Short mmCIF file of C-alpha atoms in Angstrom, two decimals:
data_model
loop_
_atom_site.label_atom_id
_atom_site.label_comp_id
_atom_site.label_asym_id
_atom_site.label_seq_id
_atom_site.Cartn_x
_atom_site.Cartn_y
_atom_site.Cartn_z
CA UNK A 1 235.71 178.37 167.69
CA UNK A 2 234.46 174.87 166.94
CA UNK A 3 235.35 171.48 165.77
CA UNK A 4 233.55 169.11 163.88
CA UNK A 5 234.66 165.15 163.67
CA UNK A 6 235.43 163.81 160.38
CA UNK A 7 234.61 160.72 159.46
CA UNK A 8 237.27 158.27 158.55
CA UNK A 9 239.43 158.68 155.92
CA UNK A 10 240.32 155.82 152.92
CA UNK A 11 244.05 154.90 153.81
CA UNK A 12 245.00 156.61 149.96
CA UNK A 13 243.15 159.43 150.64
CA UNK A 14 244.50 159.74 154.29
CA UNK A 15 248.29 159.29 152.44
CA UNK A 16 247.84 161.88 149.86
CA UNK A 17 246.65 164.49 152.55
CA UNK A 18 249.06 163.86 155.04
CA UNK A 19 251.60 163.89 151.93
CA UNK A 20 249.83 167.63 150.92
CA UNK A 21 250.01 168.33 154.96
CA UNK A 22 253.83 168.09 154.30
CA UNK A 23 254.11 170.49 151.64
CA UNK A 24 254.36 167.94 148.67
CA UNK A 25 250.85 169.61 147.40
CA UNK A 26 251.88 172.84 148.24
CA UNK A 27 249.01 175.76 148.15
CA UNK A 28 246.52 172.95 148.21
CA UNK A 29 246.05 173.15 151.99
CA UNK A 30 249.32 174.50 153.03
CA UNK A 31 250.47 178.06 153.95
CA UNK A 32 251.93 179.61 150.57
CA UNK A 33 255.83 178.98 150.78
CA UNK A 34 256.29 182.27 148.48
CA UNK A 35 257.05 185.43 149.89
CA UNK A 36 253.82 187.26 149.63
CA UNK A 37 253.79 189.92 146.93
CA UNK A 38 253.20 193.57 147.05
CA UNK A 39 250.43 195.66 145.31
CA UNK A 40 247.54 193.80 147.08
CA UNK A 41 243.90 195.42 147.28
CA UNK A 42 242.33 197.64 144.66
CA UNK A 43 244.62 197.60 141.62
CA UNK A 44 241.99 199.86 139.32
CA UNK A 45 238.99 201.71 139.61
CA UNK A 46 235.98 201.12 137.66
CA UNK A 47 233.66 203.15 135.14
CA UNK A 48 229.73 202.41 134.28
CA UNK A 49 231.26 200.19 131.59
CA UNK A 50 234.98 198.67 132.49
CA UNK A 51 235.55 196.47 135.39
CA UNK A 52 238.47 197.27 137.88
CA UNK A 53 240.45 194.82 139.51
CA UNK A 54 240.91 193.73 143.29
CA UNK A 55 243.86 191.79 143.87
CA UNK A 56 243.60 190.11 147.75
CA UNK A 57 245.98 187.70 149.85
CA UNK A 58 243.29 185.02 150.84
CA UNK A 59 245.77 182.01 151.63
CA UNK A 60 245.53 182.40 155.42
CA UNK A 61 242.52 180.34 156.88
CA UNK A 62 242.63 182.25 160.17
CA UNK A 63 242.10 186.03 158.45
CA UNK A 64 239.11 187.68 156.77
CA UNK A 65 239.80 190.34 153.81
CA UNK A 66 237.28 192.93 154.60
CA UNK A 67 236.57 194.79 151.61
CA UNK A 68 234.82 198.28 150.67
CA UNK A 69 233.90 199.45 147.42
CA UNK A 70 232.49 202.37 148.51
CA UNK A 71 235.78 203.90 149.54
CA UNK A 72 237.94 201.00 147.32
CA UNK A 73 240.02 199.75 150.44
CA UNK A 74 240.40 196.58 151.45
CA UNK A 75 241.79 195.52 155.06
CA UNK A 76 242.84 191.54 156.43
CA UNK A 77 241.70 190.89 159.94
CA UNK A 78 241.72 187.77 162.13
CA UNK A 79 238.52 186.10 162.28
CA UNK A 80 237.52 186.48 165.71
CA UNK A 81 238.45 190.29 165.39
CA UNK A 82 235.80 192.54 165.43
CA UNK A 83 235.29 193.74 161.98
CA UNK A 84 236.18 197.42 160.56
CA UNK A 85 233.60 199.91 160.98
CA UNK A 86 232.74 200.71 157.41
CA UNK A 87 232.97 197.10 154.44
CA UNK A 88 230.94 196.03 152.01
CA UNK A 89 231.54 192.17 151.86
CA UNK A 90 234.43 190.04 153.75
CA UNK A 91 236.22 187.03 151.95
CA UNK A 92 237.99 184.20 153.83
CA UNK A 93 239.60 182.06 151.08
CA UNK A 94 236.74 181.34 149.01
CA UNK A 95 233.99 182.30 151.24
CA UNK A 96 232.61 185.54 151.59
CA UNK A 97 230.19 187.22 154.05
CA UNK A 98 228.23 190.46 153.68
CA UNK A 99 227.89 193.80 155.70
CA UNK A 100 224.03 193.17 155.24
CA UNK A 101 223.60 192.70 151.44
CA UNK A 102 222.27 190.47 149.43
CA UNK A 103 223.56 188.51 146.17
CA UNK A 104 222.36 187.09 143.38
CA UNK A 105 224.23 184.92 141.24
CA UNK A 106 223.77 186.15 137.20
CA UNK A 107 223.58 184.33 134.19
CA UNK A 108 226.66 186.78 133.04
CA UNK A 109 230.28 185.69 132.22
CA UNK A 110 231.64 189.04 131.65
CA UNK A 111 231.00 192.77 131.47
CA UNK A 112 230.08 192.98 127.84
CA UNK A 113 226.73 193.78 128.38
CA UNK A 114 223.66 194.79 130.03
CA UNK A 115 223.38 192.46 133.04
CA UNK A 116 220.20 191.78 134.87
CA UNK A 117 219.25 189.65 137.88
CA UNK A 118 216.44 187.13 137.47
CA UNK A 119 215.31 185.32 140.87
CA UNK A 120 215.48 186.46 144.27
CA UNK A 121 218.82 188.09 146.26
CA UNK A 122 220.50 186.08 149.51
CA UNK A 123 221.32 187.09 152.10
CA UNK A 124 223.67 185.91 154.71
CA UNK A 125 223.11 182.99 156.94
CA UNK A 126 224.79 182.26 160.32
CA UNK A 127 226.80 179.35 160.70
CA UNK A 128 228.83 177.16 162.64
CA UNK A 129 230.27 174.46 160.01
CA UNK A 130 231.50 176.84 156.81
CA UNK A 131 234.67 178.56 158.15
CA UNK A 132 237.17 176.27 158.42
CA UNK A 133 240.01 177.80 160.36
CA UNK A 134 242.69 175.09 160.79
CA UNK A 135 243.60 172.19 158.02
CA UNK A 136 246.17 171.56 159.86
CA UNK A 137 243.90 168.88 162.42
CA UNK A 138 242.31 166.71 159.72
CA UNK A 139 244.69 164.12 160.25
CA UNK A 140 243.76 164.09 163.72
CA UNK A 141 240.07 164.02 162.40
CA UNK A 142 238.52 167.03 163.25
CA UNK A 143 238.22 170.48 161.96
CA UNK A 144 238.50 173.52 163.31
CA UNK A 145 235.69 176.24 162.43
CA UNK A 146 234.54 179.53 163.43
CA UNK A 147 231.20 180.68 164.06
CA UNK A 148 230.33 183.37 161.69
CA UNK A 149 228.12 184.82 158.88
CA UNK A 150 227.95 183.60 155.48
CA UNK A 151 226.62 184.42 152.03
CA UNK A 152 226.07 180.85 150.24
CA UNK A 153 224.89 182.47 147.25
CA UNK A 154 228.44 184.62 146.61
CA UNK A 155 230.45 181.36 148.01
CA UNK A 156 229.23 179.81 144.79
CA UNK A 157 231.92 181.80 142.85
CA UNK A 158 234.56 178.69 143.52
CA UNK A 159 233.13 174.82 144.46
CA UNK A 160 235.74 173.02 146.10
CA UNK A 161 235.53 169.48 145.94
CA UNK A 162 236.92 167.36 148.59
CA UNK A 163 236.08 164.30 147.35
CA UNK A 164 238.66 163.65 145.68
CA UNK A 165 242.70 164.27 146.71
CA UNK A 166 244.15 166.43 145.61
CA UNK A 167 240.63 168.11 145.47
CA UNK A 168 239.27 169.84 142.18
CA UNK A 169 238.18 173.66 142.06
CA UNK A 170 235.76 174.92 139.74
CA UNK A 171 235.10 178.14 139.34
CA UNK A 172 231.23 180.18 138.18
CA UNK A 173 232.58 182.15 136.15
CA UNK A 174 229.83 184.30 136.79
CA UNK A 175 229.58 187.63 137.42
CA UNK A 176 227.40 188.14 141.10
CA UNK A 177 225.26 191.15 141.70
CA UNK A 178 225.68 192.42 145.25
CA UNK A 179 222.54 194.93 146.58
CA UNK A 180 224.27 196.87 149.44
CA UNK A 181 221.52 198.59 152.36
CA UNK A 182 222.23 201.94 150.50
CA UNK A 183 220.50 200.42 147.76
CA UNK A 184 223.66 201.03 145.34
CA UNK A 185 224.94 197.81 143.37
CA UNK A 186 228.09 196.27 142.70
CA UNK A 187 229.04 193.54 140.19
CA UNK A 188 231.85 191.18 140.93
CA UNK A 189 233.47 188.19 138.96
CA UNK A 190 236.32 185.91 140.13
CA UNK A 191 238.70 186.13 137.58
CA UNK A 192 241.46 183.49 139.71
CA UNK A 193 242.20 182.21 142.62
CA UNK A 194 245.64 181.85 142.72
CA UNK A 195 248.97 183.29 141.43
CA UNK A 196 251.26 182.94 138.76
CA UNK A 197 252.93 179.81 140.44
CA UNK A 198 250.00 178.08 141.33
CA UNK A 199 249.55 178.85 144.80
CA UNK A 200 245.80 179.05 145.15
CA UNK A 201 244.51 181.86 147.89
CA UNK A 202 245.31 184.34 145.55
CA UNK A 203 242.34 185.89 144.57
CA UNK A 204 241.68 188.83 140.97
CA UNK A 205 238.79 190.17 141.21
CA UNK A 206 237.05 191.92 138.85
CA UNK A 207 234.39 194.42 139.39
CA UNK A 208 231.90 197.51 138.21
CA UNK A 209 230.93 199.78 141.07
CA UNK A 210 228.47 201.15 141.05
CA UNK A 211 226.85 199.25 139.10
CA UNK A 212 223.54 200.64 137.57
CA UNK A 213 220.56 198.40 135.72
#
């Protein structure tokens, strides 16, 4: 685990996050104050031409949602567990990781039809400064991270900008092509990333797998 120094913080900005810190902007950096619901993981399978849906609890900054689409289960695990022996790709919140594949962001914004990469697939990167484990510190100025893979080019599915409070997402709303070492495909799009009462974490998932081209 490691922490990284922030650098000071405009006294409105600081007030607004230690006002969000207190569960005024609740789901914005806070644990969800909703009971969790039921009927999380793979919600529907998939044919050549209908996505399915995955439905995961990614509120908690300390767990990573390991996720196979080979056998369509999906498992949480702390982030300094080891991970499960069989997974396809790994989200924690909005970032995601790889079991050795490679992305490509498409310029899809659906399943309608044919979709084809054009440029080159990513794979992960290591890093040190992504995986933010504990918001809880940044009024203390410092953040807590954990040293771990990282797919930059599937992270693209939400930006989060901080530089503004509360901060703004923005989702692709493209669908991602995923090349797994089997050579089989999968297509994913982020359909949300939160729930019906806003609490952001939350994350649908739609998907075609395998998908052919």
């Amino acid at each position: 685990m490691t922490r990284t120094l922030l650098r000071l913080i405009a006294p409105t900005a600081a007030a607004v996050l230690l006002s969000a810190c207190n569960g005024i902007l609740s789901g914005i950096y806070d644990e969800p104050e909703t009971p969790v619901a039921d009927g999380f993981g793979f919600q529907s399978g998939s044919t050549m031409t209908q996505a399915g849906t995955l439905y995961i609890d990614a509120t908690d900054y300390k767990v990573w949602t390991y996720i196979d689409f080979h056998s369509m289960t999906a498992e949480a695990r702390a982030v300094d567990a080891e991970a499960p022996t069989a997974w396809d790709i790994a989200i924690h919140r909005y970032d995601a990781k790889t079991n050795g594949a490679s992305v490509i962001e498409t310029a899809a914004s659906g399943f309608g039809a044919q979709i084809t990469p054009e440029g080159e697939f990513v794979s992960d990167v290591f890093t040190t400064d992504k995986i933010v484990t504990d918001m809880s510190t940044m009024m203390d100025g410092y953040l807590s991270y954990a040293e771990s893979d990282y797919n930059p080019e599937l992270s693209k599915w939400l930006n989060v900008d901080m530089s503004t409070m509360p901060p703004v997402y923005t989702p692709s709303r493209k669908v991602y092509l995923i090349k797994f070492t089997d050579a089989t495909h999968a297509a994913v799009l982020l359909d949300n990333y939160m729930d019906d009462t806003g609490v952001k974490g939350f994350m649908t998932i739609k998907y075609i797998y395998p998908y052919i081209f």
